[in-house]
Short mmCIF file of C-alpha atoms and ligand atoms in Angstrom, two decimals:
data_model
loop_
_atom_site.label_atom_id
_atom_site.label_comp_id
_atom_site.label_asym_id
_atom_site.label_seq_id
_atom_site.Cartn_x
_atom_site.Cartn_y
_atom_site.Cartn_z
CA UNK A 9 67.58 6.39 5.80
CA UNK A 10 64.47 5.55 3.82
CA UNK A 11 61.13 4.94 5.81
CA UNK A 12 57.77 3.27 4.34
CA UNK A 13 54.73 3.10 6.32
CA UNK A 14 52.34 0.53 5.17
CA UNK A 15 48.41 1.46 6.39
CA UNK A 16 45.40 -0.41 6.62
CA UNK A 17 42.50 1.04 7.56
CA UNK A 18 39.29 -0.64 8.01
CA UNK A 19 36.24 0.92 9.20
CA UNK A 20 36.51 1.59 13.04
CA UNK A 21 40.87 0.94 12.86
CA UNK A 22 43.81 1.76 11.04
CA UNK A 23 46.89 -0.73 11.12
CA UNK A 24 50.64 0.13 10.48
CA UNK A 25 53.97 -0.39 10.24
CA UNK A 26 57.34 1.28 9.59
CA UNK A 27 59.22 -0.30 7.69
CA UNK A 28 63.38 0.33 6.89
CA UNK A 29 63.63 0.34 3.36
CA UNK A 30 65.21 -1.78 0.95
CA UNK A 31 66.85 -3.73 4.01
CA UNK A 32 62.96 -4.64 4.60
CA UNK A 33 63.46 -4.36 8.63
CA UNK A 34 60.28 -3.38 10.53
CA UNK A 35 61.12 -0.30 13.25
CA UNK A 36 57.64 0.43 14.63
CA UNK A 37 54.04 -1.21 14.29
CA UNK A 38 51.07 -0.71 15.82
CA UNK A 39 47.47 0.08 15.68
CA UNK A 40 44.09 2.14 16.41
CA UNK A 41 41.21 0.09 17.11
CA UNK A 42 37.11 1.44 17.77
CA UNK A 43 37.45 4.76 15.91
CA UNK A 44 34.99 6.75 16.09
CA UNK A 45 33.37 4.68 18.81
CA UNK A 46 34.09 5.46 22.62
CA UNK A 47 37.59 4.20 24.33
CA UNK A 48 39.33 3.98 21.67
CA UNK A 49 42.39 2.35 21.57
CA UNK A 50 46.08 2.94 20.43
CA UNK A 51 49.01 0.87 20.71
CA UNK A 52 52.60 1.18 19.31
CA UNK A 53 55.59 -1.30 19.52
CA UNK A 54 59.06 0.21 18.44
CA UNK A 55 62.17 -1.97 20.19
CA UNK A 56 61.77 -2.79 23.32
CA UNK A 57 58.97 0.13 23.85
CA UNK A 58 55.36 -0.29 24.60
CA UNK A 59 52.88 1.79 24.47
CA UNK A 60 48.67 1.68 24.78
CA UNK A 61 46.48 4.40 25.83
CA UNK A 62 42.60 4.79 25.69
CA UNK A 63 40.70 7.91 24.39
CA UNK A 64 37.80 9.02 22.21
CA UNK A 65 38.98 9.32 18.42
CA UNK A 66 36.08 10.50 16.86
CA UNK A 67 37.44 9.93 13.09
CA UNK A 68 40.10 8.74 11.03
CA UNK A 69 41.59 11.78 10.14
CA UNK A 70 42.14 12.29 13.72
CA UNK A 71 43.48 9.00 14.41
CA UNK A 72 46.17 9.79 11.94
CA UNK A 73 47.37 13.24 13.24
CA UNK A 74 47.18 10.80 17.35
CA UNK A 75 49.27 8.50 15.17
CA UNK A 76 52.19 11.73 13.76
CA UNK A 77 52.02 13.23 17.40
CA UNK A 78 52.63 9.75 18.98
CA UNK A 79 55.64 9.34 16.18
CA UNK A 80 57.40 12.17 16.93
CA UNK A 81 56.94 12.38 21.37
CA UNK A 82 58.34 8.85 21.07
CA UNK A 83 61.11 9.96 18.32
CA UNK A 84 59.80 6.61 16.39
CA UNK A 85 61.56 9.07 13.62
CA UNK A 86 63.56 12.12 14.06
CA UNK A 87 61.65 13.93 11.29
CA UNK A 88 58.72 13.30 9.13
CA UNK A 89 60.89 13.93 6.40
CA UNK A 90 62.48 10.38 6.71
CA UNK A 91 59.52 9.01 5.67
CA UNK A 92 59.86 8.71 2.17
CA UNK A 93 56.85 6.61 0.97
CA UNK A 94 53.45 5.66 2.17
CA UNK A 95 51.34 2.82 1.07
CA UNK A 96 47.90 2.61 1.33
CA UNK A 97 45.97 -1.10 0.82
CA UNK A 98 42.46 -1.05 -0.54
CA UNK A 99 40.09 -3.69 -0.22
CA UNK A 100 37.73 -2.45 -3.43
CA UNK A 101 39.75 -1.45 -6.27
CA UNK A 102 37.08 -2.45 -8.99
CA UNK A 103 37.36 -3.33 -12.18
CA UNK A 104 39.56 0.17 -12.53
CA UNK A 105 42.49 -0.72 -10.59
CA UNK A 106 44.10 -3.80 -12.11
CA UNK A 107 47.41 -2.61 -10.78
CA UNK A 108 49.00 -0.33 -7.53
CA UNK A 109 48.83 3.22 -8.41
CA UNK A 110 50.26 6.28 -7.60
CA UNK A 111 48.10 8.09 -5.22
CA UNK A 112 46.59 11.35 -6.61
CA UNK A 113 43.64 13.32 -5.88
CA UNK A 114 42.15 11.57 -8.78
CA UNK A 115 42.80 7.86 -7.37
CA UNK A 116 41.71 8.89 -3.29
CA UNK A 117 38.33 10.27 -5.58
CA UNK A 118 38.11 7.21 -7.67
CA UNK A 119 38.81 5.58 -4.09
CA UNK A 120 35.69 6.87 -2.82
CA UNK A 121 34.00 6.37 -5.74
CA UNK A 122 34.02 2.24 -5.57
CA UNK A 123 32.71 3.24 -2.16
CA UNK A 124 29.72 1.43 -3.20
CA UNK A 125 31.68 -2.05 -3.34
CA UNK A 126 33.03 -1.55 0.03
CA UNK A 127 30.94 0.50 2.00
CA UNK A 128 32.89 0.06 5.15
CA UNK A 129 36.50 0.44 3.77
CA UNK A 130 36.91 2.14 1.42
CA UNK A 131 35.31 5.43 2.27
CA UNK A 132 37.68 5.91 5.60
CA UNK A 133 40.68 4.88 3.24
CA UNK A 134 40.19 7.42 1.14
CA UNK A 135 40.08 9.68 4.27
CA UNK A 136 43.23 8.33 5.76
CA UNK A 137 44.84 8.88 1.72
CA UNK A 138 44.07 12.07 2.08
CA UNK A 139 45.06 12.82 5.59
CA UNK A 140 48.96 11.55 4.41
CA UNK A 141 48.73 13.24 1.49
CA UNK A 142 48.76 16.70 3.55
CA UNK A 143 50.99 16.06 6.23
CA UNK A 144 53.62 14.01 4.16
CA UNK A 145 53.59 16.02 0.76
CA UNK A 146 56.92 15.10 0.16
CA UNK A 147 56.47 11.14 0.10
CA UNK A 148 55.79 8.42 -2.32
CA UNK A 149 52.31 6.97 -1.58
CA UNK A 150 50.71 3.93 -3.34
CA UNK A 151 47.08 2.03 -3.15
CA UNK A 152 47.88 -1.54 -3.38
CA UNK A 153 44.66 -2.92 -3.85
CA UNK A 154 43.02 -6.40 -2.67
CA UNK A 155 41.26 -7.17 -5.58
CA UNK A 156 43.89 -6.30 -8.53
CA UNK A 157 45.83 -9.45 -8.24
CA UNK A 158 41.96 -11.16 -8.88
CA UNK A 159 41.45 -8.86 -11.85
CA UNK A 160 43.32 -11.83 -14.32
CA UNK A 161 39.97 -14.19 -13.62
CA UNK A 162 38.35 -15.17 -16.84
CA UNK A 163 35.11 -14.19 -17.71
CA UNK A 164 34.02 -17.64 -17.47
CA UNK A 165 34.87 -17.52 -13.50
CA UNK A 166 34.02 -14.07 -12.50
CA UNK A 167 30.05 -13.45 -14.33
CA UNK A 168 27.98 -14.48 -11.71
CA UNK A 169 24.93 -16.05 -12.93
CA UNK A 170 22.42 -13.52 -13.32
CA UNK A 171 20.99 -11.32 -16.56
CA UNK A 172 24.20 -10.50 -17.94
CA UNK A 173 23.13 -6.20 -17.80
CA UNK A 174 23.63 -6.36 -14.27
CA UNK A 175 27.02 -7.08 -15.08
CA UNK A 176 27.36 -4.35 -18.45
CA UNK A 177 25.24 -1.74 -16.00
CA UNK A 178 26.22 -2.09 -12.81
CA UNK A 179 29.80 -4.36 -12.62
CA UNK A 180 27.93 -6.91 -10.76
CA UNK A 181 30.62 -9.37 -11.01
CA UNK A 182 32.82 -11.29 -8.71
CA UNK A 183 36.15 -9.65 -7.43
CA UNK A 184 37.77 -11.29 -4.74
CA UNK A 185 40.17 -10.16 -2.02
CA UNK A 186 43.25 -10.72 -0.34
CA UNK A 187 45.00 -10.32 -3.46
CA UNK A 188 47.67 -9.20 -1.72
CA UNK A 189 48.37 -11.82 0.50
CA UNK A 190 47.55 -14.95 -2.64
CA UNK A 191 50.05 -13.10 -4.61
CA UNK A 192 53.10 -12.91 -2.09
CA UNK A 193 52.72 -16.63 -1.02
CA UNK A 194 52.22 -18.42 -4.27
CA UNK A 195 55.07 -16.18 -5.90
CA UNK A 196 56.71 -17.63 -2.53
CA UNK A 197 55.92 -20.93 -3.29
CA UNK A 198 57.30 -21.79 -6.78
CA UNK A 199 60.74 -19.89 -5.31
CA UNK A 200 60.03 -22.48 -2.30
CA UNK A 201 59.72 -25.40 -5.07
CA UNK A 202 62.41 -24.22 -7.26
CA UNK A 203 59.88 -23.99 -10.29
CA UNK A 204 58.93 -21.20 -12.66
CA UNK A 205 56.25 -19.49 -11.23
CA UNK A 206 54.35 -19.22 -14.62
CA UNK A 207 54.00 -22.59 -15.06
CA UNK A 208 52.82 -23.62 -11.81
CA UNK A 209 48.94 -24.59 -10.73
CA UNK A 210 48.42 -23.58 -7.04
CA UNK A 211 45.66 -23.13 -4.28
CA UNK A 212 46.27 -20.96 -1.56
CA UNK A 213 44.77 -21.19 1.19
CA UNK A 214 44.57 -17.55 3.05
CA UNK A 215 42.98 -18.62 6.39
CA UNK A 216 42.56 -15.76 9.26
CA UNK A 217 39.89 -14.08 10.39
CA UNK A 218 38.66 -13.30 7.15
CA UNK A 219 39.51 -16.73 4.77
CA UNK A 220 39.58 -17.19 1.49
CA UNK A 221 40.96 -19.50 -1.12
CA UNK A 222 42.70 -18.88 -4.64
CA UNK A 223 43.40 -21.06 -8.06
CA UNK A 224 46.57 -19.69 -9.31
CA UNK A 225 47.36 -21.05 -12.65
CA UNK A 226 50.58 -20.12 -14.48
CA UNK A 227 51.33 -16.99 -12.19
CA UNK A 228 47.50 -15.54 -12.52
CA UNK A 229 44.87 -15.78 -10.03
CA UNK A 230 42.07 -17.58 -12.34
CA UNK A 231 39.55 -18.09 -9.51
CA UNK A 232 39.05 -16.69 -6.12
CA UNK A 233 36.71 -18.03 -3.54
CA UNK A 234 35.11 -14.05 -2.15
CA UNK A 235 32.64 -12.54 -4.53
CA UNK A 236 31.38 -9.30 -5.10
CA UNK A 237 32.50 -8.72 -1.20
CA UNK A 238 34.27 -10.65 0.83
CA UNK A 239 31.10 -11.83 2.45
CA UNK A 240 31.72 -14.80 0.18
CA UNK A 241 33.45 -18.49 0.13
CA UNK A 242 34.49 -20.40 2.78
CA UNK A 243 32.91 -19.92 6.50
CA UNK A 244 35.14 -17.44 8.26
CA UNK A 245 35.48 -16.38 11.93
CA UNK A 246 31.84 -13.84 11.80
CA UNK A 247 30.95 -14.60 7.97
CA UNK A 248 28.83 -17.07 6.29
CA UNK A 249 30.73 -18.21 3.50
CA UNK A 250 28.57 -19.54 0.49
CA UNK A 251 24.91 -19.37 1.40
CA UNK A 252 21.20 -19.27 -0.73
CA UNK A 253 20.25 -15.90 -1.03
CA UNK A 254 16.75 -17.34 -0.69
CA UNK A 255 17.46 -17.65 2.87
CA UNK A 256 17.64 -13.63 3.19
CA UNK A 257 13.95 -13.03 2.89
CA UNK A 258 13.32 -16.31 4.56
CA UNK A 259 14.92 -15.07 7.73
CA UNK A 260 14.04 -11.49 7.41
CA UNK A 261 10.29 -12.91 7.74
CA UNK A 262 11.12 -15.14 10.78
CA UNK A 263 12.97 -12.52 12.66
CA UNK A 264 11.02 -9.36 11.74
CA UNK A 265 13.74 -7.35 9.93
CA UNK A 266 12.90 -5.31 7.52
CA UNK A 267 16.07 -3.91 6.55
CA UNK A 268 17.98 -5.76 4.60
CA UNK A 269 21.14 -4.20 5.37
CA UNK A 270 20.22 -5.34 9.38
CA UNK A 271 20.34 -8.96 7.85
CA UNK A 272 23.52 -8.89 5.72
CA UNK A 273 25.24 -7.54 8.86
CA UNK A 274 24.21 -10.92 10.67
CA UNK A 275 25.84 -12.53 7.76
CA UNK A 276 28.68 -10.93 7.89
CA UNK A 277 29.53 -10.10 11.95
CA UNK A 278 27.34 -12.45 13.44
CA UNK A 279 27.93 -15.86 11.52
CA UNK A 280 30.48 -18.41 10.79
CA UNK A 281 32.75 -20.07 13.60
CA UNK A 282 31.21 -17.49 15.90
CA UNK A 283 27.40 -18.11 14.74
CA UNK A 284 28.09 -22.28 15.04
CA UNK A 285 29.91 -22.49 17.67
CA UNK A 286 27.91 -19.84 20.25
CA UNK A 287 31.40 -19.54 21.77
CA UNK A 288 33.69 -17.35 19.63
CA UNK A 289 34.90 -16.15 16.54
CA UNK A 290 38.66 -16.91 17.27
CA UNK A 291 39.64 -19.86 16.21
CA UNK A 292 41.72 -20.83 19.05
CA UNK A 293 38.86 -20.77 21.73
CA UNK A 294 36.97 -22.71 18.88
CA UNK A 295 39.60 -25.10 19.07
CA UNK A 296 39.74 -25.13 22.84
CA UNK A 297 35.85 -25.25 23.46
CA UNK A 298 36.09 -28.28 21.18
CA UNK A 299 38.73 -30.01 23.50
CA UNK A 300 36.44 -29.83 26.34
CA UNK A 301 33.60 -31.51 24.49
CA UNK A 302 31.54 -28.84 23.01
CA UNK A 303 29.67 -30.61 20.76
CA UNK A 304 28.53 -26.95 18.46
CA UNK A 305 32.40 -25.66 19.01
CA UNK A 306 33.62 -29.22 17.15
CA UNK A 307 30.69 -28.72 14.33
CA UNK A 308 32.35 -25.18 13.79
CA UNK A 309 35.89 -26.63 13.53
CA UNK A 310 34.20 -29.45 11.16
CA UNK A 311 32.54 -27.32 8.84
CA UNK A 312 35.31 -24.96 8.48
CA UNK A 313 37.64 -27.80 7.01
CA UNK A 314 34.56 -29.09 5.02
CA UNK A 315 34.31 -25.43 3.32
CA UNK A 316 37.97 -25.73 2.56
CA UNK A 317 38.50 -29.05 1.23
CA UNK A 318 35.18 -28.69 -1.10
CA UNK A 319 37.30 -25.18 -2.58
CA UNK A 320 40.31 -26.82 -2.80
CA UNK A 321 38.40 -29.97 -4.93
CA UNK A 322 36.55 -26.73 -6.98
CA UNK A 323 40.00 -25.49 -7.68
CA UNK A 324 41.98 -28.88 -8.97
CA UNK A 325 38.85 -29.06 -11.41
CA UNK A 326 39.32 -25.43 -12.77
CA UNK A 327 42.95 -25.56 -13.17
CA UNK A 328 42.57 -29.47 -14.34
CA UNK A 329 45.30 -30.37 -11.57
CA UNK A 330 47.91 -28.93 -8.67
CA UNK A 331 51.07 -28.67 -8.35
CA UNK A 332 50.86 -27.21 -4.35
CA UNK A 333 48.28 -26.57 -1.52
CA UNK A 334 49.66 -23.34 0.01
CA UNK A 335 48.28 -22.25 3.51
CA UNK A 336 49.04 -19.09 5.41
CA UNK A 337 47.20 -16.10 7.30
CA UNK A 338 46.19 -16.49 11.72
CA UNK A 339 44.86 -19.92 11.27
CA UNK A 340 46.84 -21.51 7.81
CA UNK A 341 50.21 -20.26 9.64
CA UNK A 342 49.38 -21.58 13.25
CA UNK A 343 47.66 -24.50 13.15
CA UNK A 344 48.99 -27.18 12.41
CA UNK A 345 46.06 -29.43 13.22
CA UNK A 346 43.70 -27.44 10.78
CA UNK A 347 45.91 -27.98 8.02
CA UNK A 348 46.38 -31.47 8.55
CA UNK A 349 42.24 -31.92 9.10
CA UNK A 350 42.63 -29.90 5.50
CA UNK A 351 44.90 -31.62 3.81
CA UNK A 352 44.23 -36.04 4.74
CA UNK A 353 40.71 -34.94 3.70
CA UNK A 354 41.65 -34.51 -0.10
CA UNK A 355 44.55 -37.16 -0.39
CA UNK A 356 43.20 -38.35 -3.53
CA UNK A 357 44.76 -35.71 -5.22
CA UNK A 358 48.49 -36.74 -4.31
CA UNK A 359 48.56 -34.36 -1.77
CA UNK A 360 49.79 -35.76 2.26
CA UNK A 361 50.51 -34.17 5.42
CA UNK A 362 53.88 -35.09 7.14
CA UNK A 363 53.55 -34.80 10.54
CA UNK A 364 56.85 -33.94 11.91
CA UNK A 365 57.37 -31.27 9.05
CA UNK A 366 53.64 -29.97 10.38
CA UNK A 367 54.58 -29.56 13.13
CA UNK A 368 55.70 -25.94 12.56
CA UNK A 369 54.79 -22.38 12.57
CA UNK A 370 57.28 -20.84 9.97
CA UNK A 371 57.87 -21.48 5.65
CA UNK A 372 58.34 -24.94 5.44
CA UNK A 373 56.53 -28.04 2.61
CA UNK A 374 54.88 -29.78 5.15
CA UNK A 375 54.24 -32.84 2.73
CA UNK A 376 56.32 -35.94 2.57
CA UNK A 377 58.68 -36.12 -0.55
CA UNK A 378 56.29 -38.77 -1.73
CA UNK A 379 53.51 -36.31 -2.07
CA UNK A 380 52.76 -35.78 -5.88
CA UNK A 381 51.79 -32.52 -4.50
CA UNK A 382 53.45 -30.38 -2.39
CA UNK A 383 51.64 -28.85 0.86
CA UNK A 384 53.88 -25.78 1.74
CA UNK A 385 53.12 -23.46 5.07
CA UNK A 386 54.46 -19.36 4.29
CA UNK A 387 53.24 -17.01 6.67
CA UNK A 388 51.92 -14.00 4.99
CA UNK A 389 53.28 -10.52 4.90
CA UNK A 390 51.22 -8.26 3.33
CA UNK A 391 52.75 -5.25 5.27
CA UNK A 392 55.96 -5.99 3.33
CA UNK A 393 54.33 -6.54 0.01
CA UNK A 394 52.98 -3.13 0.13
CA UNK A 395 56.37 -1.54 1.18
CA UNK A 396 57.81 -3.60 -1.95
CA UNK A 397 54.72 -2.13 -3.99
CA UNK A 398 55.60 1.89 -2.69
CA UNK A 399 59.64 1.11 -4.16
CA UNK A 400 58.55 -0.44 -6.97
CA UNK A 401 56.38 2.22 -8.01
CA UNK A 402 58.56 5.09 -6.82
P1 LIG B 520 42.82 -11.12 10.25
O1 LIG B 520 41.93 -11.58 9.12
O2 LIG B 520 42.08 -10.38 11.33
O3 LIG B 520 44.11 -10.46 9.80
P2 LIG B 520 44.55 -13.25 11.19
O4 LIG B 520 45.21 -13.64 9.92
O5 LIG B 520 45.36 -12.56 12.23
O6 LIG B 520 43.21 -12.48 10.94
O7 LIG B 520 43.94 -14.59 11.81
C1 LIG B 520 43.21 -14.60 12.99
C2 LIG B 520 42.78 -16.03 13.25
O8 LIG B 520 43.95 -16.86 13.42
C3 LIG B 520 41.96 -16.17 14.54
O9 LIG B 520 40.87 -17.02 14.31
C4 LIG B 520 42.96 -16.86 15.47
O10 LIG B 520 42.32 -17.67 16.43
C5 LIG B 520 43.74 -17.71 14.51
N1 LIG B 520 44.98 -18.20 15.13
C6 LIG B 520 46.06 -17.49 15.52
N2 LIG B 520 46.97 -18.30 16.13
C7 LIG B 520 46.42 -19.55 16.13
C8 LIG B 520 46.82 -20.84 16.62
N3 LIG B 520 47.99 -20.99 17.22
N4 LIG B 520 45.99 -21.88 16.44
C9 LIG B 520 44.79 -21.72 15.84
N5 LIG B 520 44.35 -20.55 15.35
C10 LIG B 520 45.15 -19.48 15.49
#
């Protein structure tokens, strides 16, 4: 039997799964949240088990031999040895990495390296890399990275405009994420429509906690709406989305901070649907507040569809048309009210929402089959895209 793990790390957790492969059947996920903060927490789902403990995990590379220990008391796998390939996502990948690569000392250094795009990820990934690399010598492991699906954008699209040097100098350019995720569902899609994916224009619409939307125009993502970070784009659950820089020393001034690190970290934990709304960053106790009449929790639920629809109106003009609105991720995949708030905003481009096909959580086109344009719901699975990545590259 041949085992994948697919592992995302972020800065305080590391995610994962184990995944069957080919037969694609997931045998164990879980996670390890506040590392390297106190009470941390791991959990693990395999069958009908369940298991969650607290304790102190001071880093990642402890975390990950917690994670082996907990594998192997639980028999999750009989030996390590089953676990034939690892893969790693990456959220900066640069202007380097316009593929998955074989991990190597050279690519968990050049990992580390890009640190400076990704301060909070990419550092501890390259830790993690590293900590498989030594106790699974004798697997397969592949970075799949979040921006290398983005690295197709034209010039035109991804030179922000500033002197151009800062670009040449310092690759001060726009790069996007979620690659991953904007690359399994529109390759979902045109199998969905029954079209050739390269000559297909679609926006998808990748809409958790962290949100952002694509233009993908004959099977290459051509715009993206996060920037140099993913502090970009639409307003997400803690991030601001779009905003004037001006407003940085504006604010800085007004609230006494003199660190401007201190004020892109209320930008990015301390804004969007949570910063509006005062009540949350989840969108489902935004949507609830709202219910019972708070007036800031409604603005937060308004403004979130207004950031979308003005992307999706960006993205018909870039790609001069659409063939299909595609919507997935926590809130694109479960709400069906969002999408339809979405989508009978921007009917003018032959797009509609049919409300009985809506009305659903799984793949489905959601449009009527009068709709010019289709509107298509496909929950995500970026876990599996990574396993896919690890075979493919084995
Ligand atoms: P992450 O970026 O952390 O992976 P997810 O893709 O899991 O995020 O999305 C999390 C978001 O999805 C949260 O805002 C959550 O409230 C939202 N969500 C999940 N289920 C629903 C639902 N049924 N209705 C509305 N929002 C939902």
């Amino acid at each position: 039997m041949s085992k994948t793990m697919a592992i995302n790390a972020g800065s305080s957790s590391l995610k994962f799964q184990i995944i069957e492969m080919p037969e694609e059947i997931v045998l164990a996920k879980g996670l390890v949240e506040r590392i390297g903060l106190n009470d941390s927490k791991f959990s693990l789902e395999f069958g009908d088990t369940e298991i969650e403990f607290t304790q102190d995990i001071p880093d990642h590379d402890v975390a990950v031999t917690i994670l082996f220990d907990q594998l192997a008391e639980h028999k999750v796998v009989d030996s390590l040895e089953e676990i034939t390939g690892v893969g790693h996502r990456v959220v900066a990948g640069g202007e380097l990495f316009k593929e998955s690569a074989v991990v190597t000392d050279e690519v968990i250094q050049q990992v580390a390296d890009l640190g400076e795009f990704a301060p909070l990820h990419n550092p501890a990934e390259a830790v993690v890399m590293r900590a498989f690399k030594e106790r699974l010598p004798h697997a397969s492991m592949a970075a799949i990275f979040d921006t290398s699906f983005h690295t197709t954008m034209p010039a035109v699209n991804y030179i922000y405009s500033l002197p151009y040097e800062y670009y040449e100098d310092f690759q001060a350019r726009k790069y996007g994420a979620h690659g991953t995720s904007h690359a399994y569902v529109s390759r979902r899609a045109a199998e969905m429509l029954g079209k050739p994916y390269e000559e297909l224009k679609i926006i998808t619409c990748h809409l958790g906690n962290g949100a952002s939307i694509t233009a993908v125009q004959n099977g290459k993502s051509v715009d993206t709406s996060m920037g140099f970070t993913p502090l970009a784009g639409v307003t997400m659950g803690t991030r601001t989305g779009d905003i004037d820089a001006s407003l940085l020393p504006f604010l800085m001034d007004k609230l006494g901070i003199t660190d401007v690190n201190e004020m892109v970290n209320i930008l990015n934990k301390k804004s969007g649907l949570l910063g509006i709304s005062g009540v949350s960053s989840d969108m489902r106790d935004v949507e609830n507040a709202a219910g019972e009449g708070n007036e800031r929790a409604q603005l937060a639920l308004d403004i979130f569809v207004n950031r979308v629809q003005k992307y999706i109106g960006q993205y018909v003009a870039v790609m001069n048309g659409v063939d299909a609105i595609v919507f997935t991720a926590g809130i694109g995949e479960n709400s069906a009210t969002t999408r339809a708030a979405i989508i009978n905003g921007v009917t003018t481009f032959g797009c509609d929402i049919d409300p009985e096909r809506n009305n659903t959580r799984k793949e489905a086109i959601v449009s009527s089959d009068a709709a010019k344009v289709a509107v298509i719901n496909i929950p995500t699975d970026e876990e599996m895209e990574i396993a896919r990545e690890v075979e493919r590259l084995k």
